Amino acid sequence: MDHARVGGATPSHWAALAVAIVASQAGQLLLKLGAMGLPAGSIAAVMLAQMLRWQTMLGLCCYGGGTLFYALALRRIPMSVALPCTAVSYVSATLFGLLLFGETLTMLHVVGLAMVCGGVVLLAEIGGAPVPLQDRPSTGGADRRQKRAPPRGGLRAPCPPRPPGWL
């Protein structure tokens, strides 16, 4: 994959994305395990019982850790590339549901998964990253951003320029 196309991502960033995906999927499995076999009762009692199960707590930790790794990956991998990569979790969740929990797979599920996979391929092949700001053609002075001197005397930041006609 061309590093320029994906924001100069290093193997460490791709590894962080892979860890984020695996941690998220582990969180899904653990939350499912934590939800199984709960006693009947009021919503509050069931939610409390769910939250106190070790599977639920560990699943939430996996989600949190996955989110941190995803944020790390986003430092160099454009979101338009990273997010479609996470779609692999739809396929793995379906397989885990079939193999571990005895869930059924209908033709509608298969078609939906095929569409997700096809969409990921389309995004990867023709989505392309946006042109970096420094490589864009000049706006002919239409860029109104101005450089300002740092504020004097105190922590107060300068106010942004007011648009014409502002009262």
mmCIF file of C-alpha atoms in Angstrom:
data_model
loop_
_atom_site.group_PDB
_atom_site.id
_atom_site.type_symbol
_atom_site.label_atom_id
_atom_site.label_comp_id
_atom_site.label_asym_id
_atom_site.label_seq_id
_atom_site.Cartn_x
_atom_site.Cartn_y
_atom_site.Cartn_z
ATOM 1 C CA MET A 1 0.000 0.000 0.000
ATOM 2 C CA ASP A 2 1.306 3.479 -0.851
ATOM 3 C CA HIS A 3 2.345 5.327 2.328
ATOM 4 C CA ALA A 4 1.621 8.705 0.740
ATOM 5 C CA ARG A 5 -1.953 7.603 0.109
ATOM 6 C CA VAL A 6 -2.525 6.647 3.718
ATOM 7 C CA GLY A 7 -0.956 9.653 5.435
ATOM 8 C CA GLY A 8 2.502 8.175 5.999
ATOM 9 C CA ALA A 9 1.265 5.382 8.264
ATOM 10 C CA THR A 10 3.966 3.115 9.643
ATOM 11 C CA PRO A 11 3.643 -0.591 10.445
ATOM 12 C CA SER A 12 3.078 0.472 14.072
ATOM 13 C CA HIS A 13 -0.034 2.394 13.064
ATOM 14 C CA TRP A 14 -1.379 -0.576 11.105
ATOM 15 C CA ALA A 15 -0.626 -2.838 14.082
ATOM 16 C CA ALA A 16 -2.527 -0.434 16.343
ATOM 17 C CA LEU A 17 -5.499 -0.635 13.968
ATOM 18 C CA ALA A 18 -5.359 -4.444 14.011
ATOM 19 C CA VAL A 19 -5.220 -4.470 17.837
ATOM 20 C CA ALA A 20 -8.189 -2.076 17.920
ATOM 21 C CA ILE A 21 -10.225 -4.388 15.693
ATOM 22 C CA VAL A 22 -9.342 -7.523 17.678
ATOM 23 C CA ALA A 23 -9.998 -5.791 21.023
ATOM 24 C CA SER A 24 -13.378 -4.565 19.795
ATOM 25 C CA GLN A 25 -14.330 -8.047 18.641
ATOM 26 C CA ALA A 26 -13.188 -9.542 21.956
ATOM 27 C CA GLY A 27 -15.333 -6.948 23.719
ATOM 28 C CA GLN A 28 -18.349 -8.015 21.638
ATOM 29 C CA LEU A 29 -17.841 -11.672 22.543
ATOM 30 C CA LEU A 30 -17.403 -10.921 26.227
ATOM 31 C CA LEU A 31 -20.501 -8.711 26.333
ATOM 32 C CA LYS A 32 -22.504 -11.497 24.711
ATOM 33 C CA LEU A 33 -21.185 -13.976 27.279
ATOM 34 C CA GLY A 34 -22.007 -11.548 30.080
ATOM 35 C CA ALA A 35 -25.566 -11.179 28.810
ATOM 36 C CA MET A 36 -26.262 -14.899 28.718
ATOM 37 C CA GLY A 37 -28.100 -16.623 31.549
ATOM 38 C CA LEU A 38 -29.176 -13.518 33.445
ATOM 39 C CA PRO A 39 -32.108 -14.012 35.807
ATOM 40 C CA ALA A 40 -35.435 -12.376 35.046
ATOM 41 C CA GLY A 41 -36.345 -9.268 36.976
ATOM 42 C CA SER A 42 -36.737 -5.542 36.713
ATOM 43 C CA ILE A 43 -34.673 -3.688 34.145
ATOM 44 C CA ALA A 44 -32.608 -2.039 36.886
ATOM 45 C CA ALA A 45 -31.858 -5.364 38.586
ATOM 46 C CA VAL A 46 -30.936 -7.059 35.310
ATOM 47 C CA MET A 47 -28.701 -4.130 34.267
ATOM 48 C CA LEU A 48 -26.939 -4.208 37.632
ATOM 49 C CA ALA A 49 -26.447 -7.973 37.403
ATOM 50 C CA GLN A 50 -25.128 -7.534 33.851
ATOM 51 C CA MET A 51 -22.678 -4.806 34.864
ATOM 52 C CA LEU A 52 -21.290 -6.829 37.756
ATOM 53 C CA ARG A 53 -20.461 -9.885 35.663
ATOM 54 C CA TRP A 54 -16.756 -10.287 34.993
ATOM 55 C CA GLN A 55 -17.393 -10.898 31.295
ATOM 56 C CA THR A 56 -19.147 -7.543 30.965
ATOM 57 C CA MET A 57 -16.448 -5.672 32.860
ATOM 58 C CA LEU A 58 -13.678 -7.270 30.812
ATOM 59 C CA GLY A 59 -15.634 -6.658 27.596
ATOM 60 C CA LEU A 60 -15.941 -2.958 28.404
ATOM 61 C CA CYS A 61 -12.194 -2.836 29.132
ATOM 62 C CA CYS A 62 -11.541 -4.406 25.734
ATOM 63 C CA TYR A 63 -13.700 -1.752 24.089
ATOM 64 C CA GLY A 64 -11.875 1.021 25.942
ATOM 65 C CA GLY A 65 -8.467 -0.381 25.042
ATOM 66 C CA GLY A 66 -9.554 -0.847 21.449
ATOM 67 C CA THR A 67 -10.680 2.765 21.304
ATOM 68 C CA LEU A 68 -7.274 3.952 22.522
ATOM 69 C CA PHE A 69 -5.490 1.857 19.896
ATOM 70 C CA TYR A 70 -7.890 3.119 17.225
ATOM 71 C CA ALA A 71 -7.086 6.708 18.184
ATOM 72 C CA LEU A 72 -3.389 5.889 17.914
ATOM 73 C CA ALA A 73 -3.920 4.402 14.449
ATOM 74 C CA LEU A 74 -5.832 7.515 13.361
ATOM 75 C CA ARG A 75 -2.745 9.640 13.962
ATOM 76 C CA ARG A 76 -1.433 8.538 10.558
ATOM 77 C CA ILE A 77 -4.141 6.445 8.894
ATOM 78 C CA PRO A 78 -6.948 8.550 7.392
ATOM 79 C CA MET A 79 -10.338 7.802 8.888
ATOM 80 C CA SER A 80 -11.672 7.132 5.384
ATOM 81 C CA VAL A 81 -9.251 4.174 5.257
ATOM 82 C CA ALA A 82 -9.262 3.046 8.907
ATOM 83 C CA LEU A 83 -13.015 2.876 9.421
ATOM 84 C CA PRO A 84 -13.725 0.557 6.471
ATOM 85 C CA CYS A 85 -10.974 -1.729 7.794
ATOM 86 C CA THR A 86 -13.034 -2.219 10.935
ATOM 87 C CA ALA A 87 -15.821 -3.726 8.830
ATOM 88 C CA VAL A 88 -14.023 -7.065 9.119
ATOM 89 C CA SER A 89 -15.670 -7.253 12.540
ATOM 90 C CA TYR A 90 -19.075 -7.694 10.860
ATOM 91 C CA VAL A 91 -17.863 -10.856 9.181
ATOM 92 C CA SER A 92 -16.092 -12.191 12.277
ATOM 93 C CA ALA A 93 -19.080 -11.384 14.515
ATOM 94 C CA THR A 94 -21.313 -13.375 12.187
ATOM 95 C CA LEU A 95 -18.909 -16.328 12.220
ATOM 96 C CA PHE A 96 -18.547 -16.222 16.015
ATOM 97 C CA GLY A 97 -22.317 -16.059 16.370
ATOM 98 C CA LEU A 98 -22.668 -19.155 14.193
ATOM 99 C CA LEU A 99 -19.847 -21.167 15.722
ATOM 100 C CA LEU A 100 -19.991 -20.185 19.392
ATOM 101 C CA PHE A 101 -23.597 -19.257 20.052
ATOM 102 C CA GLY A 102 -25.546 -21.340 17.536
ATOM 103 C CA GLU A 103 -27.052 -18.309 15.807
ATOM 104 C CA THR A 104 -28.635 -18.749 12.390
ATOM 105 C CA LEU A 105 -27.407 -17.323 9.114
ATOM 106 C CA THR A 106 -30.029 -16.409 6.546
ATOM 107 C CA MET A 107 -29.534 -15.522 2.900
ATOM 108 C CA LEU A 108 -30.286 -11.915 3.845
ATOM 109 C CA HIS A 109 -27.310 -11.999 6.237
ATOM 110 C CA VAL A 110 -25.073 -13.388 3.498
ATOM 111 C CA VAL A 111 -26.182 -10.723 1.016
ATOM 112 C CA GLY A 112 -25.687 -7.995 3.631
ATOM 113 C CA LEU A 113 -22.187 -9.218 4.461
ATOM 114 C CA ALA A 114 -21.322 -9.402 0.771
ATOM 115 C CA MET A 115 -22.485 -5.805 0.356
ATOM 116 C CA VAL A 116 -20.368 -4.678 3.309
ATOM 117 C CA CYS A 117 -17.320 -6.469 1.914
ATOM 118 C CA GLY A 118 -17.960 -5.044 -1.555
ATOM 119 C CA GLY A 119 -18.276 -1.560 -0.117
ATOM 120 C CA VAL A 120 -14.972 -1.935 1.711
ATOM 121 C CA VAL A 121 -13.275 -3.027 -1.503
ATOM 122 C CA LEU A 122 -14.756 -0.059 -3.359
ATOM 123 C CA LEU A 123 -13.584 2.362 -0.682
ATOM 124 C CA ALA A 124 -10.110 0.848 -0.666
ATOM 125 C CA GLU A 125 -9.748 0.838 -4.442
ATOM 126 C CA ILE A 126 -11.408 4.043 -5.593
ATOM 127 C CA GLY A 127 -11.948 6.024 -2.391
ATOM 128 C CA GLY A 128 -8.518 7.658 -2.433
ATOM 129 C CA ALA A 129 -7.268 10.075 0.160
ATOM 130 C CA PRO A 130 -8.011 13.788 -0.223
ATOM 131 C CA VAL A 131 -5.343 16.032 -1.679
ATOM 132 C CA PRO A 132 -3.179 17.456 1.140
ATOM 133 C CA LEU A 133 -3.643 21.190 1.744
ATOM 134 C CA GLN A 134 -0.151 22.118 0.546
ATOM 135 C CA ASP A 135 -0.764 20.320 -2.790
ATOM 136 C CA ARG A 136 -4.059 22.077 -3.532
ATOM 137 C CA PRO A 137 -4.157 24.827 -6.150
ATOM 138 C CA SER A 138 -4.017 28.402 -4.903
ATOM 139 C CA THR A 139 -7.353 29.983 -4.029
ATOM 140 C CA GLY A 140 -6.276 33.329 -5.464
ATOM 141 C CA GLY A 141 -6.460 35.156 -2.172
ATOM 142 C CA ALA A 142 -9.813 33.675 -1.191
ATOM 143 C CA ASP A 143 -8.200 32.067 1.840
ATOM 144 C CA ARG A 144 -9.047 34.507 4.628
ATOM 145 C CA ARG A 145 -7.007 32.878 7.362
ATOM 146 C CA GLN A 146 -4.611 35.391 8.856
ATOM 147 C CA LYS A 147 -1.549 34.945 11.017
ATOM 148 C CA ARG A 148 -1.794 36.833 14.280
ATOM 149 C CA ALA A 149 0.690 37.969 16.813
ATOM 150 C CA PRO A 150 0.547 36.128 20.136
ATOM 151 C CA PRO A 151 -1.607 37.818 22.809
ATOM 152 C CA ARG A 152 0.116 40.399 24.971
ATOM 153 C CA GLY A 153 -0.128 40.451 28.714
ATOM 154 C CA GLY A 154 -2.242 37.596 29.992
ATOM 155 C CA LEU A 155 -3.762 34.324 28.985
ATOM 156 C CA ARG A 156 -6.597 35.755 26.945
ATOM 157 C CA ALA A 157 -6.601 34.519 23.359
ATOM 158 C CA PRO A 158 -7.429 36.973 20.565
ATOM 159 C CA CYS A 159 -10.962 36.943 19.201
ATOM 160 C CA PRO A 160 -11.453 35.517 15.715
ATOM 161 C CA PRO A 161 -12.045 38.062 12.941
ATOM 162 C CA ARG A 162 -15.673 39.090 12.629
ATOM 163 C CA PRO A 163 -17.428 38.488 9.310
ATOM 164 C CA PRO A 164 -18.616 41.550 7.349
ATOM 165 C CA GLY A 165 -21.982 42.788 8.548
ATOM 166 C CA TRP A 166 -21.554 41.285 12.019
ATOM 167 C CA LEU A 167 -23.210 43.393 14.711
#
